[in-house]
Each structure stands twice: as C-alpha cells, then as structure tokens.
Amino acid sequence: MPAAGLRERVLEEAGRCAYCGFCEAACPTLRHGPHRGYGPRGRVEIARRLLEGLSKPTGEAVASLFTCLLCGACRVKCPLGVDVPLVVRGARSLYLAGVLGGRVGARPRLRG
Amino acid sequence: MGRLASELRALLGEGKVVDDPLVVALYSRAPDGLEAEELPEAVVFPESAEDVSRLLAFAYRRGVPVYPQGSTSSLGGLALPSGGVVLSFERMDRIREVSVVDGVAVVEPGVRIEELNVELARYGYMFPIDPASAAAATVGGAINSGAGGMRGAKYGTMRDWVLGLQIVLPDERGTVMRIGCRTVKCRQGYDLVRLIVGSEGTLAVVTEAVLRIAPLPENVVVALAFYERLEDLVSAAVAIKEEGVQPLIMEFMDADTVDIVVKYRGAPVEARGHMLLVGVDVNREATGRVLRWLAGLLRRHGASRVYEARSMAEAEERGLLDVRRALFPAQVEYARRALGPGAQALLEDIAVPPSRLAEAVEGVLRVRDEYGLPMALGGHIGDGNLHPAIAYNPRDRRSVERAHAAFREIMRLAVRLGGTVSAEHGIGLLKREGLREELEALGASKALEIMRAIKRVFDPKNILNPGKVV
C-alpha cells in the first residue's frame, strides 16, 4: 500500500479508539513496561498523534510502538473491535519510511 | 528535560518519572472525549506510600498541582489534569491479602476490579461493586469516584464496601496515616473513610484500602424481557420490589437504544421494544421456582417477549447479557455514524427515586427531541440510576456547547424529580454547576461552604486535583 493510503487507513483505525482501557489487562507487555505507552491503548493513541502530525516521534514513543508483540489479545477485549496490530504495524512502517517526521534513537525500558 | 521533571527524578529516582510529551499526553484524555486543556509537566509512578509522601511534601512546598489517576476510565473529567504532575498508580497494583475469616481484601490502589474478582473467585468470594468499566477501572479510582455498578440496587456503592484506608496528606511532611477499621462495625468518631470515598482525589491520596468482600451467589436466574410500553416495564420493575425481592441486577434500555444496539452490534435474540434485564440470586434448590415466578411476573405486566436462563452460565451461552453489554460500543458507533469519526458521548449519571422513573425517562426523551441530539438511554432501573449518552463532536465548538446544554437540562430534570445529578460517576468538571443547583433545591447552599472548608483543612494549598467537585 502506498504511504498515503496506509496513513489514512491506520489513522481511521486509530481514530476509532474510545480510550476506555478495556484492552490493557490483556496486554502481555504493559505490566513490564514503565508506562501506559507499553499497552494497546497507549500505542494506538501515540500512533494517532504521530499520524495526525500533533507531535514528532520521541524515543519513548518509538520504543512503545516497537515493543508490541502483535499478539492481538487486545483486539478480543476491545468493545469496538479496534485492530491494534494493524495500527502498530502501519505506524512502524510509516515511521521507518521516515514520513512521520524523521528517526530518533529509542531504547526500550523495563518497569522500575 | 523540564526543570520540574529533573527535580522529581532527584526526589524519587530516575525510573519513576516520565516527561516525554507523547507519553504525558496518554494521561490527559478520558473515554468521554474530554481532554486536558494544558498537558501536565510529568507523570510520576510511585511504588510505595513513602514515594507518595515524598511527592506530596515536595508539591506542598512548591505549590505544584498533583492529579492522582487510576486507569483514567472515569467519566465527567474527574481525573483530567491541567498542568502540574499526574500521579499514576499503575505500579501499585498488588493484592496484599485476602482473609475470608475477616471478610476483607487488602489491596493497593492500582489493582483493577476485574483482577481483584479473579483472585477472590478462588475463595468463592467477590467484590460486589461492578462498574461497567471493571475491566479497566482500578480500586483507587473506584474509591475516589464513589463508583457503583449493575449490582448497585442490592449492594450499594463503594462507600458501603470500604472499611479502612491508608492515605497520604498534601502537607509539609506528606503525612501517611491509617483511618477506619478491619471490621464491619467501626465508630471512629467522624467517618473520615466515607469522606474520602467519593472525594475524587481532592482531599488525600489513597495508597491502600481494606475492602469488604462478599460470597459469590450460589446461583443466579436471569430473565430478559421486552416491552412495547414503557409504563408496563416500570410497573414490572416496581412489582418485583413490592413482592419483596431484591434482584442482583435490574437493567433498562429504551426501545430506540435497543434498535441502535441491534443495528450497530447485532443481537443473539429478537430484541425489539424497551428492554428489562433481571438477575435474581437464589439457592440452587429454588432455581425453578424463582425463575417461573420471575418470568410469569414479567409476562403479566405486558412483556411481548421473555427469554429465561436457569443460571448465569446459561444466560451467557445464549447471549442474554449481550444487548446490555453492547450499550457502550453501540453508543459510540451511533454517535460516529450520526456526527462523523471522532464523535464521542457525554454520559449522564442521574438518579431519581425509582417511583419517578417513568417521568424521568419521558423527560430525558423530551430533551433529546428538543435538542435534536443523537442520544442513547440505558441505566440501572433497580436503583433509579439512568445514563443517557449524548453524542457530540469534541472538535466542534457548537456541538460541544449544545451537548453541554442538553447535559445541564437533564441534570435539572433529575433535581426537579427529587433526584441527584450524580449517582456513581462523581462531579468532576462536568457536574459542578449541577451539584450547586441540587444543593440549592434542597435549601442546602451552606453545604457547599462546608465542603469548601473541608477541602481547605485537608488541602490548604489547593494542590490535590484542583478545580474538581467544589
């Protein structure tokens, strides 16, 4: 998919999130990470903000997107059926293609 | 890196403070579309009461606003920051103790209610407060919002299930203290525990709670009924109570909302008309008798269709709870179909005496028609608690203004009917005006002065969740 089409598709999916947080308890990475960005709700919101151009990528944001296991457990719990792996995969591709405002150094962190 | 964040790192340790703007933004949004007007400078993740104490003493000296947060699933803006520092309890999520003999669970504030119930089920127990957001909602958030849920008519709200608390005060030393008891009976002077429950993080920060727990019911029979006429549904609900039965759950959705659910989410049963979902806890031996009585009563009061289940497991299998469960996603889908992507729903939380429910529902539908706003209506009919959901587009100023005007109108309706503007969600930012009007109607304007005085005693510098409640 060309970058413009992908951006639109990912943004549409990310925009469906109502931010209820029902997905978080299912996420295997959230409780090992230092903050909400290591869970599905956080990843979708970070992707949305990057794709809408509200913010440039930061080290924390990139670590958040690239620590997702793409297991899809969150999709099962989401009342609106948001396809979180699609959002994360799409945001990663766009970031690596350099269309989200450049590349930054990222170092994933464990909680504590 | 901001100067405040550097100081917080020096105070609490490198790993407990985050000031990355994209991460900070994750703690500045709520599920009803409300957002912080000003992003906080940092998010702090305490791992102990001592961490909280150090932070509050620092914030007191420096006059820094502190916004305690659980999972930010509350409605009405209770947990939204405006600058300052967010205090997130994600890392204080341990269940410290379960004692069946004492009938208590001792937990940290970041434990999610659903996770607590999974643990308690191993003992044959439950925590009966079940907000619709239980999958996300934390104990600390539920305490501070004074949460209720579907089982509210039988079990009440958080104020009935919190026995003791460890709290930290926003003072010079960040004083840590325990209040309340580990027993159901407790006369410790003025009831400070109940003052903290529902105080929305404006008085003190909760770092541990002693919760009362209840045995799981032996069995629950379930009936799902649909009515053409609203009055018939209300009369059925009233008759159940008049016959001396206190259902475990008694949920309502109006006919248009049932249509919305069917249209946007589908339904495993033929769902048409106003919905009444009733669950009654029973001894296993009484299952058949109670279910016959319940289904018979619902039909006698004019139900066009009644679906029955002999247990909660059977009700789940047959999807009898699905229509009610689909309320929240259907509300959001409906809002977005009507107003475009990005639309959200403002959720009301009024309660009226159950005897005035029919008037309340009619009044809400009148406001919906007058304002011409997409609105879905559901609620906990057993305790008179209704949750009209008003669709709006948070990015469209006119849409926001109209939604807020309708929101105020419905709060006034509740007050006129002798009810309250908030049953279980809390005041937050959205209902401050409603609270004032409700107290005025009671001739209790002085109550607000008393509340403000209490706030000053606990939080003299107004640094804890400022701008909320009073």
Coordinates of C-alpha atoms in Angstrom, one line a residue:
Chain A
M1 CA 0.0 0.0 0.0
P2 CA 1.4 3.4 -0.9
A3 CA 2.3 5.5 2.2
A4 CA -0.6 8.0 1.8
G5 CA -3.2 5.2 1.6
L6 CA -1.6 3.4 4.5
R7 CA -1.5 6.5 6.6
E8 CA -5.2 7.1 6.0
R9 CA -6.2 3.5 6.8
V10 CA -4.1 3.4 10.0
L11 CA -5.4 6.8 11.1
E12 CA -9.0 5.7 10.5
E13 CA -8.5 2.6 12.7
A14 CA -6.6 4.5 15.4
G15 CA -9.4 7.2 15.4
R16 CA -12.0 4.5 16.4
C17 CA -10.4 4.0 19.8
A18 CA -12.7 5.5 22.6
Y19 CA -9.9 5.3 25.2
C20 CA -11.9 3.0 27.6
G21 CA -8.8 0.9 28.5
F22 CA -10.6 -2.4 28.5
C23 CA -7.7 -3.8 26.3
E24 CA -5.0 -3.1 28.8
A25 CA -5.4 -6.1 31.2
A26 CA -5.0 -8.5 28.2
C27 CA -1.6 -7.0 27.1
P28 CA 1.5 -9.1 27.9
T29 CA 3.9 -6.1 27.7
L30 CA 2.1 -3.4 29.7
R31 CA 3.0 -4.6 33.2
H32 CA 6.6 -5.0 32.2
G33 CA 6.9 -1.5 30.7
P34 CA 7.4 1.8 32.5
H35 CA 4.2 3.4 31.5
R36 CA 0.8 3.2 29.6
G37 CA 2.7 3.5 26.3
Y38 CA 3.6 -0.2 26.6
G39 CA 0.0 -1.2 26.3
P40 CA -2.5 -1.2 23.4
R41 CA -4.5 2.0 24.4
G42 CA -1.2 3.9 24.7
R43 CA 0.2 2.6 21.4
V44 CA -2.9 3.5 19.5
E45 CA -3.0 7.0 20.9
I46 CA 0.7 7.5 20.2
A47 CA 0.2 6.3 16.6
R48 CA -2.8 8.6 16.2
R49 CA -0.9 11.6 17.5
L50 CA 2.1 10.9 15.2
L51 CA -0.1 10.3 12.2
E52 CA -2.1 13.4 12.8
G53 CA 1.2 15.4 13.0
L54 CA 0.4 16.6 16.5
S55 CA 3.9 15.5 17.6
K56 CA 7.3 14.4 16.2
P57 CA 8.5 10.9 17.1
T58 CA 10.2 10.7 20.5
G59 CA 12.4 7.9 21.9
E60 CA 9.7 6.8 24.3
A61 CA 7.1 6.7 21.5
V62 CA 9.2 4.7 19.2
A63 CA 10.0 2.2 22.0
S64 CA 6.3 1.9 22.7
L65 CA 5.5 1.0 19.1
F66 CA 8.3 -1.4 18.6
T67 CA 7.8 -3.4 21.9
C68 CA 4.3 -4.6 20.8
L69 CA 4.3 -8.3 20.3
L70 CA 1.4 -8.0 17.7
C71 CA -0.3 -10.9 19.6
G72 CA -3.8 -9.3 19.1
A73 CA -5.0 -10.2 22.6
C74 CA -6.2 -6.6 23.0
R75 CA -8.5 -6.9 19.9
V76 CA -10.5 -9.6 21.7
K77 CA -11.1 -7.3 24.6
C78 CA -11.9 -4.1 22.7
P79 CA -15.6 -3.3 22.7
L80 CA -15.2 -1.5 19.4
G81 CA -13.0 -4.2 17.8
V82 CA -10.1 -1.8 17.1
D83 CA -7.5 -3.7 15.1
V84 CA -4.5 -2.7 17.3
P85 CA -1.9 -4.8 15.4
L86 CA -2.9 -3.1 12.2
V87 CA -2.4 0.3 13.8
V88 CA 1.0 -0.7 15.3
R89 CA 2.3 -2.4 12.1
G90 CA 1.2 0.6 10.0
A91 CA 2.7 3.2 12.3
R92 CA 6.0 1.2 12.4
S93 CA 6.1 1.1 8.5
L94 CA 5.4 4.8 8.2
Y95 CA 8.0 5.6 10.9
L96 CA 10.6 3.5 9.2
A97 CA 9.8 5.1 5.8
G98 CA 10.6 8.4 7.5
V99 CA 7.3 10.0 6.8
L100 CA 6.3 10.7 10.4
G101 CA 9.0 13.4 11.0
G102 CA 12.4 11.7 11.0
R103 CA 14.0 8.9 13.0
V104 CA 15.1 9.1 16.6
G105 CA 17.1 6.8 18.9
A106 CA 14.9 4.6 21.1
R107 CA 15.8 2.3 23.9
P108 CA 13.0 0.2 25.3
R109 CA 12.9 0.2 29.1
L110 CA 11.6 -2.2 31.7
R111 CA 9.5 -1.0 34.6
G112 CA 11.3 0.4 37.6
Chain B
M1 CA 14.1 17.9 30.1
G2 CA 12.0 20.2 32.2
R3 CA 13.3 21.5 35.5
L4 CA 10.4 20.1 37.5
A5 CA 10.9 16.6 36.0
S6 CA 14.6 16.8 36.9
E7 CA 13.8 17.7 40.5
L8 CA 11.2 14.9 40.7
R9 CA 13.8 12.4 39.4
A10 CA 16.2 13.5 42.0
L11 CA 13.5 13.1 44.6
L12 CA 12.0 9.8 43.6
G13 CA 14.5 8.1 41.3
E14 CA 15.2 8.1 37.6
G15 CA 12.7 5.3 36.6
K16 CA 9.7 6.7 38.4
V17 CA 9.2 9.9 36.4
V18 CA 8.4 10.4 32.7
D19 CA 8.1 13.8 30.9
D20 CA 8.2 12.7 27.3
P21 CA 5.4 14.8 25.8
L22 CA 3.8 11.9 23.9
V23 CA 3.7 9.7 27.0
V24 CA 2.4 12.6 29.1
A25 CA -0.5 13.0 26.6
L26 CA -1.6 9.4 27.4
Y27 CA -2.6 10.6 30.9
S28 CA -4.5 13.6 29.6
R29 CA -7.5 12.0 27.8
A30 CA -10.8 10.4 29.1
P31 CA -13.2 7.9 27.4
D32 CA -16.0 10.6 27.1
G33 CA -13.9 12.8 24.8
L34 CA -12.8 15.2 27.4
E35 CA -9.1 16.2 27.3
A36 CA -6.7 18.2 29.5
E37 CA -6.6 21.9 28.5
E38 CA -3.0 22.0 29.5
L39 CA -0.7 18.9 29.4
P40 CA 0.9 18.0 32.7
E41 CA 4.7 18.6 33.0
A42 CA 5.4 15.0 34.1
V43 CA 3.8 11.7 35.1
V44 CA 5.1 10.1 38.4
F45 CA 4.8 6.4 39.1
P46 CA 5.1 5.7 42.9
E47 CA 5.9 2.3 44.1
S48 CA 5.0 2.8 47.8
A49 CA 3.2 5.1 50.2
E50 CA 6.7 6.6 51.0
D51 CA 7.1 7.7 47.4
V52 CA 3.7 9.4 47.5
S53 CA 4.6 11.0 50.8
R54 CA 7.8 12.5 49.4
L55 CA 6.0 13.7 46.3
L56 CA 3.2 15.4 48.3
A57 CA 5.6 17.1 50.7
F58 CA 7.5 18.4 47.7
A59 CA 4.4 19.5 45.9
Y60 CA 3.1 21.3 49.1
R61 CA 6.4 23.2 49.5
R62 CA 6.5 24.2 45.8
G63 CA 2.7 24.6 45.2
V64 CA 2.7 22.1 42.4
P65 CA -0.8 20.7 41.4
V66 CA -1.0 16.9 41.7
Y67 CA -3.6 14.8 39.8
P68 CA -4.0 11.2 41.2
Q69 CA -5.0 8.7 38.5
G70 CA -6.0 5.0 38.2
S71 CA -6.9 3.9 34.7
T72 CA -8.4 7.3 33.6
S73 CA -11.7 5.4 32.8
S74 CA -13.8 7.8 34.9
L75 CA -16.5 10.0 33.2
G76 CA -17.0 13.7 33.7
G77 CA -13.4 14.7 33.8
L78 CA -12.6 13.6 37.4
A79 CA -9.0 12.6 36.7
L80 CA -8.1 15.1 34.0
P81 CA -5.0 17.2 34.8
S82 CA -4.4 20.8 33.9
G83 CA -0.7 21.3 34.0
G84 CA 1.1 20.1 37.2
V85 CA 2.0 16.4 37.8
V86 CA 0.0 13.3 37.2
L87 CA 0.4 10.7 40.0
S88 CA -0.3 7.3 38.3
F89 CA -0.9 4.2 40.4
E90 CA 0.0 1.6 37.7
R91 CA 2.9 0.2 39.7
M92 CA 1.0 -0.1 43.0
D93 CA -1.2 -3.0 41.8
R94 CA -0.7 -5.7 44.4
I95 CA -3.4 -7.6 46.3
R96 CA -1.7 -7.7 49.7
E97 CA -4.1 -10.0 51.5
V98 CA -7.4 -11.9 51.2
S99 CA -9.0 -13.0 54.5
V100 CA -12.2 -14.9 54.3
V101 CA -12.4 -15.1 58.1
D102 CA -12.3 -11.3 58.4
G103 CA -14.2 -10.9 55.2
V104 CA -11.7 -8.4 53.8
A105 CA -9.2 -7.9 50.9
V106 CA -6.3 -5.5 51.4
V107 CA -5.2 -4.0 48.2
E108 CA -3.1 -1.3 46.6
P109 CA -5.0 1.4 44.6
G110 CA -3.8 0.3 41.2
V111 CA -5.5 -3.2 41.3
R112 CA -8.1 -3.4 38.6
I113 CA -11.5 -4.5 39.9
E114 CA -11.8 -7.4 37.4
E115 CA -8.4 -8.7 38.5
L116 CA -9.4 -8.5 42.1
N117 CA -12.5 -10.5 41.3
V118 CA -10.5 -13.2 39.5
E119 CA -8.4 -13.6 42.7
L120 CA -11.4 -13.6 45.0
A121 CA -13.2 -16.2 42.9
R122 CA -10.5 -18.7 44.1
Y123 CA -12.0 -18.3 47.6
G124 CA -15.7 -18.3 46.4
Y125 CA -15.9 -14.6 47.0
M126 CA -16.4 -11.4 45.0
F127 CA -16.1 -7.7 45.3
P128 CA -19.6 -6.7 44.5
I129 CA -19.1 -3.2 43.1
D130 CA -19.1 -3.7 39.4
P131 CA -18.8 -0.5 37.3
A132 CA -19.3 -1.2 33.6
S133 CA -15.6 -0.3 33.3
A134 CA -14.5 -3.0 35.7
A135 CA -12.1 -4.5 33.2
A136 CA -10.1 -1.2 33.3
A137 CA -11.2 0.6 36.5
T138 CA -8.9 0.4 39.5
V139 CA -9.8 0.1 43.1
G140 CA -8.3 3.5 43.8
G141 CA -10.3 5.2 41.1
A142 CA -13.5 3.4 42.2
I143 CA -12.9 4.7 45.8
N144 CA -12.3 8.2 44.6
S145 CA -15.2 8.3 42.2
G146 CA -17.6 6.6 44.7
A147 CA -18.3 4.0 42.0
G148 CA -21.4 1.8 41.8
G149 CA -22.5 -0.6 39.0
M150 CA -25.1 -3.1 37.9
R151 CA -25.4 -4.6 41.3
G152 CA -25.9 -1.3 43.0
A153 CA -29.6 -1.8 43.9
K154 CA -28.5 -4.8 46.0
Y155 CA -25.0 -3.9 47.2
G156 CA -24.9 -0.1 47.1
T157 CA -21.7 1.7 46.1
M158 CA -18.1 2.0 47.1
R159 CA -19.0 3.8 50.3
D160 CA -20.6 0.6 51.6
W161 CA -17.6 -1.6 50.9
V162 CA -14.5 0.3 52.1
L163 CA -13.7 -0.4 55.7
G164 CA -10.3 1.3 56.1
L165 CA -7.8 3.3 54.1
Q166 CA -4.2 4.3 54.2
I167 CA -4.0 7.9 53.0
V168 CA -1.3 10.5 52.4
L169 CA -2.0 14.2 53.1
P170 CA -0.8 17.1 51.0
D171 CA 1.1 18.8 53.9
E172 CA 4.6 19.8 55.0
R173 CA 5.6 16.2 55.8
G174 CA 3.4 14.3 53.4
T175 CA 1.7 12.7 56.4
V176 CA 0.9 9.0 56.0
M177 CA -2.0 7.6 58.2
R178 CA -4.5 4.9 58.5
I179 CA -8.2 5.6 59.0
G180 CA -11.1 3.2 59.6
C181 CA -11.1 -0.4 60.7
R182 CA -10.7 -4.0 59.6
T183 CA -14.2 -4.8 60.9
V184 CA -17.6 -4.0 59.5
K185 CA -18.6 -2.3 62.8
C186 CA -16.4 0.8 63.4
R187 CA -17.3 4.0 65.3
Q188 CA -14.1 6.0 65.0
G189 CA -15.6 9.5 65.6
Y190 CA -16.5 11.4 62.4
D191 CA -16.4 9.0 59.5
L192 CA -13.3 10.0 57.6
V193 CA -13.2 6.9 55.5
R194 CA -16.6 7.8 53.9
L195 CA -15.4 11.3 53.5
I196 CA -12.5 10.2 51.4
V197 CA -14.7 7.7 49.4
G198 CA -16.1 9.8 46.5
S199 CA -13.8 12.8 47.2
E200 CA -12.3 12.5 43.7
G201 CA -8.8 12.8 44.8
T202 CA -9.3 16.3 46.1
L203 CA -8.6 15.7 49.8
A204 CA -6.0 13.0 50.2
V205 CA -4.2 10.3 48.2
V206 CA -5.3 6.7 48.9
T207 CA -2.3 4.3 49.0
E208 CA -4.0 1.2 50.4
A209 CA -7.6 0.0 51.1
V210 CA -9.2 -2.6 53.3
L211 CA -12.2 -3.7 51.3
R212 CA -15.2 -5.7 52.5
I213 CA -15.8 -8.8 50.3
A214 CA -19.0 -10.9 49.7
P215 CA -19.6 -14.6 49.0
L216 CA -20.4 -15.4 45.4
P217 CA -24.1 -16.1 45.0
E218 CA -24.9 -19.9 44.8
N219 CA -26.8 -19.4 41.6
V220 CA -28.4 -16.6 39.6
V221 CA -31.5 -16.9 37.4
V222 CA -31.8 -14.5 34.5
A223 CA -34.8 -13.1 32.5
L224 CA -34.6 -10.8 29.5
A225 CA -37.9 -9.1 28.6
F226 CA -39.0 -6.6 26.0
Y227 CA -42.0 -4.2 26.4
E228 CA -43.9 -2.1 23.9
R229 CA -45.0 0.3 26.6
L230 CA -42.6 2.0 29.0
E231 CA -45.2 2.2 31.8
D232 CA -45.5 -1.6 31.7
L233 CA -41.8 -2.1 32.1
V234 CA -41.7 0.3 35.0
S235 CA -44.7 -1.4 36.6
A236 CA -42.9 -4.8 36.3
A237 CA -39.8 -3.4 38.0
V238 CA -41.9 -1.9 40.8
A239 CA -43.9 -5.2 41.2
I240 CA -40.6 -7.2 41.7
K241 CA -39.7 -4.9 44.6
E242 CA -43.2 -5.0 46.0
E243 CA -43.1 -8.7 46.2
G244 CA -40.1 -8.4 48.5
V245 CA -37.4 -9.5 46.0
Q246 CA -34.1 -7.5 45.7
P247 CA -32.6 -8.5 42.3
L248 CA -28.9 -8.8 41.9
I249 CA -29.2 -6.8 38.6
M250 CA -32.1 -5.0 37.0
E251 CA -31.1 -3.2 33.8
F252 CA -33.0 -1.0 31.4
M253 CA -32.6 0.3 27.9
D254 CA -35.2 2.3 26.0
A255 CA -36.6 1.0 22.6
D256 CA -34.7 3.4 20.4
T257 CA -31.4 2.4 22.1
V258 CA -32.3 -1.3 21.7
D259 CA -32.7 -0.5 18.0
I260 CA -29.3 1.2 17.9
V261 CA -27.7 -1.9 19.5
V262 CA -29.3 -4.3 17.0
K263 CA -28.4 -2.1 14.1
Y264 CA -24.8 -1.5 15.0
R265 CA -23.8 -4.6 17.1
G266 CA -26.5 -7.2 16.3
A267 CA -28.3 -9.3 18.9
P268 CA -28.5 -13.0 19.5
V269 CA -32.2 -12.8 20.5
E270 CA -35.1 -11.0 18.8
A271 CA -34.7 -7.6 20.5
R272 CA -37.4 -5.0 20.0
G273 CA -39.1 -2.6 22.4
H274 CA -37.9 -1.4 25.8
M275 CA -35.5 -3.9 27.5
L276 CA -35.6 -5.1 31.1
L277 CA -32.9 -7.5 32.1
V278 CA -33.3 -9.1 35.6
G279 CA -31.0 -11.4 37.5
V280 CA -32.0 -12.8 40.9
D281 CA -29.6 -14.6 43.2
V282 CA -31.0 -17.9 44.6
N283 CA -30.2 -21.1 46.4
R284 CA -29.7 -23.8 43.8
E285 CA -32.8 -25.7 45.0
A286 CA -35.0 -22.6 44.4
T287 CA -33.9 -22.1 40.8
G288 CA -37.0 -23.4 39.0
R289 CA -39.5 -21.8 41.4
V290 CA -38.0 -18.3 41.3
L291 CA -37.5 -18.4 37.5
R292 CA -41.1 -19.4 37.0
W293 CA -42.2 -16.6 39.3
L294 CA -40.0 -14.0 37.6
A295 CA -40.9 -14.9 34.0
G296 CA -44.6 -15.0 35.0
L297 CA -44.5 -11.6 36.6
L298 CA -42.7 -10.0 33.6
R299 CA -45.3 -11.5 31.2
R300 CA -48.3 -10.5 33.4
H301 CA -47.0 -6.9 33.2
G302 CA -47.2 -6.9 29.4
A303 CA -43.8 -8.2 28.2
S304 CA -44.1 -9.1 24.5
R305 CA -41.1 -11.5 24.8
V306 CA -39.3 -13.1 27.7
Y307 CA -36.1 -15.1 27.5
E308 CA -35.2 -17.2 30.5
A309 CA -32.0 -18.8 31.8
R310 CA -31.5 -21.1 34.8
S311 CA -28.0 -19.8 35.5
M312 CA -25.6 -17.0 34.6
A313 CA -23.6 -19.5 32.6
E314 CA -26.7 -20.4 30.5
A315 CA -27.5 -16.7 30.1
E316 CA -24.0 -16.1 28.8
E317 CA -24.2 -19.0 26.4
R318 CA -27.5 -17.8 25.0
G319 CA -26.3 -14.2 24.8
L320 CA -29.0 -12.8 27.1
L321 CA -26.5 -10.2 28.5
D322 CA -25.1 -9.2 25.1
V323 CA -27.7 -6.5 24.4
R324 CA -26.9 -4.7 27.7
R325 CA -23.1 -5.2 27.2
A326 CA -23.3 -3.7 23.8
L327 CA -24.6 -0.4 25.2
F328 CA -21.3 1.4 25.4
P329 CA -19.9 0.4 21.9
A330 CA -23.3 1.0 20.3
Q331 CA -23.5 4.5 21.9
V332 CA -20.1 5.3 20.4
E333 CA -20.8 3.7 17.0
Y334 CA -24.2 5.6 16.9
A335 CA -22.5 8.9 17.8
R336 CA -20.0 8.4 15.0
R337 CA -22.5 7.4 12.3
A338 CA -24.5 10.5 13.2
L339 CA -21.8 13.0 13.7
G340 CA -18.7 11.6 11.9
P341 CA -15.5 10.0 13.0
G342 CA -14.1 11.3 16.3
A343 CA -17.6 11.8 17.8
Q344 CA -17.9 10.6 21.4
A345 CA -20.7 10.5 24.0
L346 CA -21.1 12.5 27.2
L347 CA -22.6 10.2 29.8
E348 CA -25.2 11.5 32.3
D349 CA -25.4 9.8 35.7
I350 CA -28.7 11.0 37.2
A351 CA -30.7 9.0 39.8
V352 CA -34.3 9.6 40.8
P353 CA -36.4 7.7 43.3
P354 CA -37.5 4.6 41.4
S355 CA -41.1 5.6 41.8
R356 CA -40.4 8.6 39.5
L357 CA -38.5 6.6 36.8
A358 CA -41.2 6.8 34.1
E359 CA -41.3 10.6 34.4
A360 CA -37.5 10.7 34.3
V361 CA -37.4 8.6 31.1
E362 CA -40.1 10.7 29.4
G363 CA -38.3 13.9 30.4
V364 CA -35.0 12.7 29.0
L365 CA -36.6 11.7 25.7
R366 CA -38.2 15.2 25.6
V367 CA -34.8 16.8 26.0
R368 CA -33.4 14.5 23.2
D369 CA -36.2 15.6 20.9
E370 CA -36.0 19.3 21.8
Y371 CA -32.2 19.5 21.2
G372 CA -32.3 17.1 18.2
L373 CA -29.2 15.4 19.5
P374 CA -28.4 11.7 19.0
M375 CA -28.9 10.2 22.4
A376 CA -29.0 6.6 23.7
L377 CA -30.6 5.8 27.0
G378 CA -29.9 2.9 29.4
G379 CA -29.5 2.5 33.1
H380 CA -29.8 0.6 36.4
I381 CA -33.5 0.7 36.9
G382 CA -33.3 -1.1 40.3
D383 CA -31.9 2.0 41.9
G384 CA -33.3 4.7 39.7
N385 CA -29.9 5.4 38.0
L386 CA -30.1 6.5 34.4
H387 CA -27.2 7.0 32.0
P388 CA -28.4 9.0 28.9
A389 CA -25.5 9.2 26.5
I390 CA -25.4 12.4 24.5
A391 CA -23.4 12.2 21.2
Y392 CA -21.2 15.1 20.4
N393 CA -18.1 16.0 18.4
P394 CA -15.4 17.2 20.8
R395 CA -13.7 19.1 18.0
D396 CA -16.8 21.1 17.0
R397 CA -17.4 24.0 19.4
R398 CA -21.1 24.3 18.6
S399 CA -21.6 20.6 19.0
V400 CA -19.8 20.7 22.4
E401 CA -22.0 23.7 23.5
R402 CA -25.3 22.0 22.5
A403 CA -24.3 18.7 24.2
H404 CA -23.4 20.6 27.4
A405 CA -26.7 22.5 27.3
A406 CA -28.7 19.2 27.0
F407 CA -26.5 17.7 29.7
R408 CA -27.4 20.6 32.1
E409 CA -31.1 20.2 31.2
I410 CA -31.2 16.6 32.2
M411 CA -29.4 17.3 35.5
R412 CA -32.1 19.9 36.2
L413 CA -34.8 17.3 35.4
A414 CA -33.3 14.9 38.0
V415 CA -33.3 17.7 40.6
R416 CA -36.9 18.6 39.8
L417 CA -37.9 14.9 40.4
G418 CA -36.2 14.8 43.8
G419 CA -33.1 13.0 42.5
T420 CA -29.4 13.7 42.2
V421 CA -27.2 14.8 39.3
S422 CA -24.6 12.1 40.0
A423 CA -25.3 8.6 41.4
E424 CA -22.0 6.8 40.8
H425 CA -19.7 8.7 38.4
G426 CA -18.9 11.7 40.5
I427 CA -18.9 15.5 40.0
G428 CA -15.6 16.2 38.3
L429 CA -15.6 19.1 35.9
L430 CA -19.0 18.4 34.2
K431 CA -21.4 18.5 37.1
R432 CA -20.2 21.2 39.4
E433 CA -23.0 23.5 38.3
G434 CA -25.4 20.7 38.7
L435 CA -24.2 20.0 42.2
R436 CA -24.7 23.6 43.2
E437 CA -28.3 23.6 41.8
E438 CA -29.1 20.4 43.5
L439 CA -28.0 21.7 46.9
E440 CA -29.9 25.0 46.3
A441 CA -33.0 23.0 45.6
L442 CA -32.6 21.2 48.9
G443 CA -32.1 24.5 50.7
A444 CA -28.6 23.4 51.5
S445 CA -26.4 26.0 49.8
K446 CA -24.4 26.1 53.1
A447 CA -23.3 22.5 52.3
L448 CA -21.0 23.9 49.6
E449 CA -19.4 26.2 52.1
I450 CA -18.9 23.3 54.5
M451 CA -17.4 21.2 51.6
R452 CA -15.0 24.0 50.7
A453 CA -14.0 24.4 54.3
I454 CA -13.3 20.6 54.5
K455 CA -11.2 20.9 51.3
R456 CA -9.1 23.7 53.0
V457 CA -8.5 21.6 56.1
F458 CA -7.2 18.6 54.1
D459 CA -5.5 20.6 51.3
P460 CA -4.7 24.1 52.4
K461 CA -2.7 25.0 49.3
N462 CA -5.3 23.5 46.9
I463 CA -2.8 21.3 45.1
L464 CA -4.8 18.0 45.0
N465 CA -6.8 17.6 41.8
P466 CA -7.7 21.3 41.9
G467 CA -10.8 22.5 40.0
K468 CA -12.9 19.4 40.7
V469 CA -16.0 18.9 42.9
V470 CA -16.4 22.2 44.7

